mmCIF file of C-alpha atoms in Angstrom:
data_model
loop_
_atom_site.group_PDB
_atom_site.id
_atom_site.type_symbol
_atom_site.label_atom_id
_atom_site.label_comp_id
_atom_site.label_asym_id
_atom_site.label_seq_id
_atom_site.Cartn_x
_atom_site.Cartn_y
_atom_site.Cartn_z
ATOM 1 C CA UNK A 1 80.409 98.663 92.921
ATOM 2 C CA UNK A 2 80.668 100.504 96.175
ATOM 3 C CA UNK A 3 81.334 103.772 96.631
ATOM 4 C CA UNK A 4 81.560 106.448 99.723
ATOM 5 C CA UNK A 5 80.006 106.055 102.886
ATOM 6 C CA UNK A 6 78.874 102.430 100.969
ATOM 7 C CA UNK A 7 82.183 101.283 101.330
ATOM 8 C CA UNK A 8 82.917 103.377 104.513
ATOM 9 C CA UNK A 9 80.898 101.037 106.446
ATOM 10 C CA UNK A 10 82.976 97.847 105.400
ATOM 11 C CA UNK A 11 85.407 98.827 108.399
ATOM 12 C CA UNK A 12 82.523 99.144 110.676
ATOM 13 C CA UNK A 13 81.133 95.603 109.697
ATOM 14 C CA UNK A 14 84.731 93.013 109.341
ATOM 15 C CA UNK A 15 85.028 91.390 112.542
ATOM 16 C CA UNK A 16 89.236 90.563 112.849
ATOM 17 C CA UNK A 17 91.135 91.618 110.030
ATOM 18 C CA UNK A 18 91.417 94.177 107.272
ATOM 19 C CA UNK A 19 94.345 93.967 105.235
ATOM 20 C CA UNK A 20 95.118 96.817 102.090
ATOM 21 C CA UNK A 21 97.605 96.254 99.733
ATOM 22 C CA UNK A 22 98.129 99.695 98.343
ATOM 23 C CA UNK A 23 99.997 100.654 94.399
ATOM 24 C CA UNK A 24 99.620 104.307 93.388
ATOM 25 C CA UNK A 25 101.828 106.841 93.813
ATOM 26 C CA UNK A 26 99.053 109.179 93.821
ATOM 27 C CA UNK A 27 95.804 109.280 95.204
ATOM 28 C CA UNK A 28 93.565 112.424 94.905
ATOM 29 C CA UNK A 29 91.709 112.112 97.921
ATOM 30 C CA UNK A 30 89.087 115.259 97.849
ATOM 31 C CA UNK A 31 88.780 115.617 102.270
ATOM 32 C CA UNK A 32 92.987 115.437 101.829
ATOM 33 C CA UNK A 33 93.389 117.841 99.622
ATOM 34 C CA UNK A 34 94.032 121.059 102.197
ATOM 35 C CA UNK A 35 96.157 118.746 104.152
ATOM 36 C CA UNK A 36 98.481 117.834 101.071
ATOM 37 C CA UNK A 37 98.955 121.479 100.200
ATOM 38 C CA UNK A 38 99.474 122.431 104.201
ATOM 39 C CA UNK A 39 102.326 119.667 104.035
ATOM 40 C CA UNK A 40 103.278 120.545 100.782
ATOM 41 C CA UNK A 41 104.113 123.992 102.069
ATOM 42 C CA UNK A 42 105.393 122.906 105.444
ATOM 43 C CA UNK A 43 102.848 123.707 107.566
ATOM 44 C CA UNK A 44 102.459 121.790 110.690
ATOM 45 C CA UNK A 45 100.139 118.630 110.130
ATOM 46 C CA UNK A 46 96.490 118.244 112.448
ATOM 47 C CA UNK A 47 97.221 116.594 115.885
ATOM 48 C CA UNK A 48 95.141 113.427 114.807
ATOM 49 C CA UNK A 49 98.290 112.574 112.736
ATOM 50 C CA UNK A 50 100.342 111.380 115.884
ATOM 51 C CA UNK A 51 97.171 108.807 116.748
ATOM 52 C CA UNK A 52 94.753 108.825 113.923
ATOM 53 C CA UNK A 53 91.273 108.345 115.078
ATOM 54 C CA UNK A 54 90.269 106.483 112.039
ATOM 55 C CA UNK A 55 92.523 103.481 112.678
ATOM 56 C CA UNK A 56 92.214 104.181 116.497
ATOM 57 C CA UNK A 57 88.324 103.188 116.383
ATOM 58 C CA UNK A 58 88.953 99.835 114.825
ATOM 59 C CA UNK A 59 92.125 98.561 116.950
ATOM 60 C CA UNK A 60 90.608 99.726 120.261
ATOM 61 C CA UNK A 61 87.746 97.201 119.504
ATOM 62 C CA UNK A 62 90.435 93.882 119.389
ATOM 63 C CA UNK A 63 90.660 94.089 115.275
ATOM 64 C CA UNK A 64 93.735 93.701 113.446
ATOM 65 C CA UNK A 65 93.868 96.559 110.269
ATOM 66 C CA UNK A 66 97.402 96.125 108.348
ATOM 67 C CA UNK A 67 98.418 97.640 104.940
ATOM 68 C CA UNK A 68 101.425 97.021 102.607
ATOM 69 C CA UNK A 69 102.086 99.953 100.347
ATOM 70 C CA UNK A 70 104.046 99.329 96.998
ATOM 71 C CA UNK A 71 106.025 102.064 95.623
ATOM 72 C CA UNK A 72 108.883 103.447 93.840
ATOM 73 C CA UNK A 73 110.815 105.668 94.766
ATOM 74 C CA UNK A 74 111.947 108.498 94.067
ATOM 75 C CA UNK A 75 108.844 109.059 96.200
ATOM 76 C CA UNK A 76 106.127 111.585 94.536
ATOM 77 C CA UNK A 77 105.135 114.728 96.967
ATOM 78 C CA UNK A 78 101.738 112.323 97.714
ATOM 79 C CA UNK A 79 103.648 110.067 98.680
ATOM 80 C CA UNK A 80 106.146 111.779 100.927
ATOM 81 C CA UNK A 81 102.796 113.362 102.667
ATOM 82 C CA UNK A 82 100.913 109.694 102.868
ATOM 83 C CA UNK A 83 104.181 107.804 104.417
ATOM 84 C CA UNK A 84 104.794 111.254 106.825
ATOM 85 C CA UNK A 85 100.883 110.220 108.310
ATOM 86 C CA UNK A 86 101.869 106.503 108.953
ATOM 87 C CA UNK A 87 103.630 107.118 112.231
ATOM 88 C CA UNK A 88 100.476 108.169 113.672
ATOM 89 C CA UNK A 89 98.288 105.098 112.189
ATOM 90 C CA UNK A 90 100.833 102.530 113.473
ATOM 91 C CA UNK A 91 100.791 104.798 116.863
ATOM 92 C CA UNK A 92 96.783 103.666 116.914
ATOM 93 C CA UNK A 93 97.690 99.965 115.742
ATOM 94 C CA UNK A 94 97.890 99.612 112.139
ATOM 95 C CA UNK A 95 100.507 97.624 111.109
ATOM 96 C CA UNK A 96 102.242 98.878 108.108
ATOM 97 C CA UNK A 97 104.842 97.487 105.494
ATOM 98 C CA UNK A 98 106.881 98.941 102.403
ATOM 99 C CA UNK A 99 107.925 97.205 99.393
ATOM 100 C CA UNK A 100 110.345 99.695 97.129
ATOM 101 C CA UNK A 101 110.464 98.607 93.538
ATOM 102 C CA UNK A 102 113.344 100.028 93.063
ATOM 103 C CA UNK A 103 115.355 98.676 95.801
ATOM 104 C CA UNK A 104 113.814 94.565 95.182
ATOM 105 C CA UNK A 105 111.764 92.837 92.247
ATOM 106 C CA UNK A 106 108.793 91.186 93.651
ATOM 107 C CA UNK A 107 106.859 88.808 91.441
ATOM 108 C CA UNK A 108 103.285 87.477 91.826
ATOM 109 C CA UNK A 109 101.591 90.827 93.076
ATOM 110 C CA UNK A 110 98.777 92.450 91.342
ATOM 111 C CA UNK A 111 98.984 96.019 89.822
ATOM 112 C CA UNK A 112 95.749 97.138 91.936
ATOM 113 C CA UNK A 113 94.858 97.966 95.318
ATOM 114 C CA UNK A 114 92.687 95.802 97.309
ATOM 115 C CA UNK A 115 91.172 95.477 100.690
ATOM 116 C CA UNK A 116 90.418 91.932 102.576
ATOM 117 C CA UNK A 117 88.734 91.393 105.015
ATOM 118 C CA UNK A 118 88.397 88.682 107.810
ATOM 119 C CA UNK A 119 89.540 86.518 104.901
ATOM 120 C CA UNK A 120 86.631 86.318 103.850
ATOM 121 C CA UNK A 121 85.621 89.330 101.535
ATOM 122 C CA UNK A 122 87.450 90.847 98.867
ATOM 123 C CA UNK A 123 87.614 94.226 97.615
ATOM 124 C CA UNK A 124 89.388 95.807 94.189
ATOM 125 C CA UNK A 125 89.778 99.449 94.147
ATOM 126 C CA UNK A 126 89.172 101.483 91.248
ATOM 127 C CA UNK A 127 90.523 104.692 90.647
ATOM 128 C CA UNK A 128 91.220 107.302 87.739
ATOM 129 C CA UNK A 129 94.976 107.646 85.987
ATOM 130 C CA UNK A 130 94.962 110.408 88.482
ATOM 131 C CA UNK A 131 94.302 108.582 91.195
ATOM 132 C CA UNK A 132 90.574 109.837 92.697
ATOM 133 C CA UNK A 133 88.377 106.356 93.765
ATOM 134 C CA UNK A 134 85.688 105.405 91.631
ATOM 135 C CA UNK A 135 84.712 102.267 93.927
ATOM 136 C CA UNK A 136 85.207 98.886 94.605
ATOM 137 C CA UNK A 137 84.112 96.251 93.575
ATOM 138 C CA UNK A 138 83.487 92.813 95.724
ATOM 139 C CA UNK A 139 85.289 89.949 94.013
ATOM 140 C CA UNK A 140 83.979 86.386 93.963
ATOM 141 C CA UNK A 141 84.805 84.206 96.506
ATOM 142 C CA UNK A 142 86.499 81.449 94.333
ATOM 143 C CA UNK A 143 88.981 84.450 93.957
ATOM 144 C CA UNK A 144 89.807 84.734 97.328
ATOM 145 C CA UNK A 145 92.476 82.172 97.699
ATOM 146 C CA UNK A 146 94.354 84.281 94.837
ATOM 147 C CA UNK A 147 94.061 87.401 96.959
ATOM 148 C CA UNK A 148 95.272 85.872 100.289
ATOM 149 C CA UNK A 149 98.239 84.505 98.067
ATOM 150 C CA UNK A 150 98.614 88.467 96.895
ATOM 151 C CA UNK A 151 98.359 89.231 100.919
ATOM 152 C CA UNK A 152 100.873 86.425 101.742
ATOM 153 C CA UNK A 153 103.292 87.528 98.862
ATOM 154 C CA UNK A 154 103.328 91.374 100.335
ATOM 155 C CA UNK A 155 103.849 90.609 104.011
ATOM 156 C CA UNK A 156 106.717 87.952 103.319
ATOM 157 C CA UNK A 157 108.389 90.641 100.763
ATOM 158 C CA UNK A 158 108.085 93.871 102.684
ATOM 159 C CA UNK A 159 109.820 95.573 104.965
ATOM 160 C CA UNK A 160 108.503 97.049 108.430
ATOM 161 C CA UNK A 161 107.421 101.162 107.582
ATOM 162 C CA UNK A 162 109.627 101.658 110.590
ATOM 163 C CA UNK A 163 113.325 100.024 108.457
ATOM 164 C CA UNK A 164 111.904 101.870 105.559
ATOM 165 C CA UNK A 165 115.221 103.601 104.055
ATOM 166 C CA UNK A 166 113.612 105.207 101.211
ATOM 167 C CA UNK A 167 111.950 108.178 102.869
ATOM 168 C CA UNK A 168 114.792 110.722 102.021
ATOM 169 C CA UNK A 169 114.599 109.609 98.364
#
């Protein structure tokens, strides 16, 4: 199982593509946590969240990094603060894509994030009930037809972040 700056180098290795299909409504993300309560208590976010660097780095060398995010809403405060910073990662190239439980029913997707990469590696994320990452864990390749079905599933269901209707919820 990766963890950390072991799994922080995945997006400096993948070639073309790096596609996340994202499930919790909460992740406790330690370097976020001044930045959640800043937004929490309406403080003006960092400047990196109109262009964030992060994203930046990997679509200003030609690759493709995409993400589908399945929630529910009501939306928790995380998630309000998470979907606020996606302006700024589709500003650097990230394409992103919303599928609201409660507004459609979407069978065949798996209760877990994952990453994929260059359709050729898969990732499953771990986390705690309260959401902090324990690692990930690469996933055999005879599994990764089922995980670009789970990839195929999520684009062809979601909706663009931009029509996303459920922000005021």
């Amino acid at each position: 199982m990766l963890t950390g700056d072991e799994f922080g180098r995945l997006f400096q290795e993948f070639q073309r593509t790096a596609f996340r299909l994202e499930t919790l409504s909460v992740y406790d993300i330690e370097e976020e946590r001044d930045e959640f309560a800043a937004f929490l208590a309406g403080e003006p976010m960092p400047p990196e969240w109109s262009d964030n660097p992060w994203v930046r780095s990997m679509t200003d060398l030609g690759k493709s990094v995409s993400r589908v995010h399945v929630l529910r809403s009501p939306l928790t405060d995380y998630l309000r603060y998470e979907l606020s910073a996606y302006p700024g990662n589709i500003t650097a190239g990230e394409e992103i894509g919303i599928i609201d439980l409660a507004q459609r029913t979407v069978d065949g997707l798996p209760e877990h994030d994952f990453w994929l990469f260059d359709d050729a590696r898969v990732y499953r994320m771990h986390y705690t009930p309260a959401g902090r990452f324990v690692g990930a864990e690469l996933l055999p390749a005879h599994r990764l037809p089922e995980y670009r079905r789970y990839r195929d599933i999520a684009r062809a269901h979601a909706v663009a972040f931009a029509d996303y209707r459920g922000l005021s919820a």
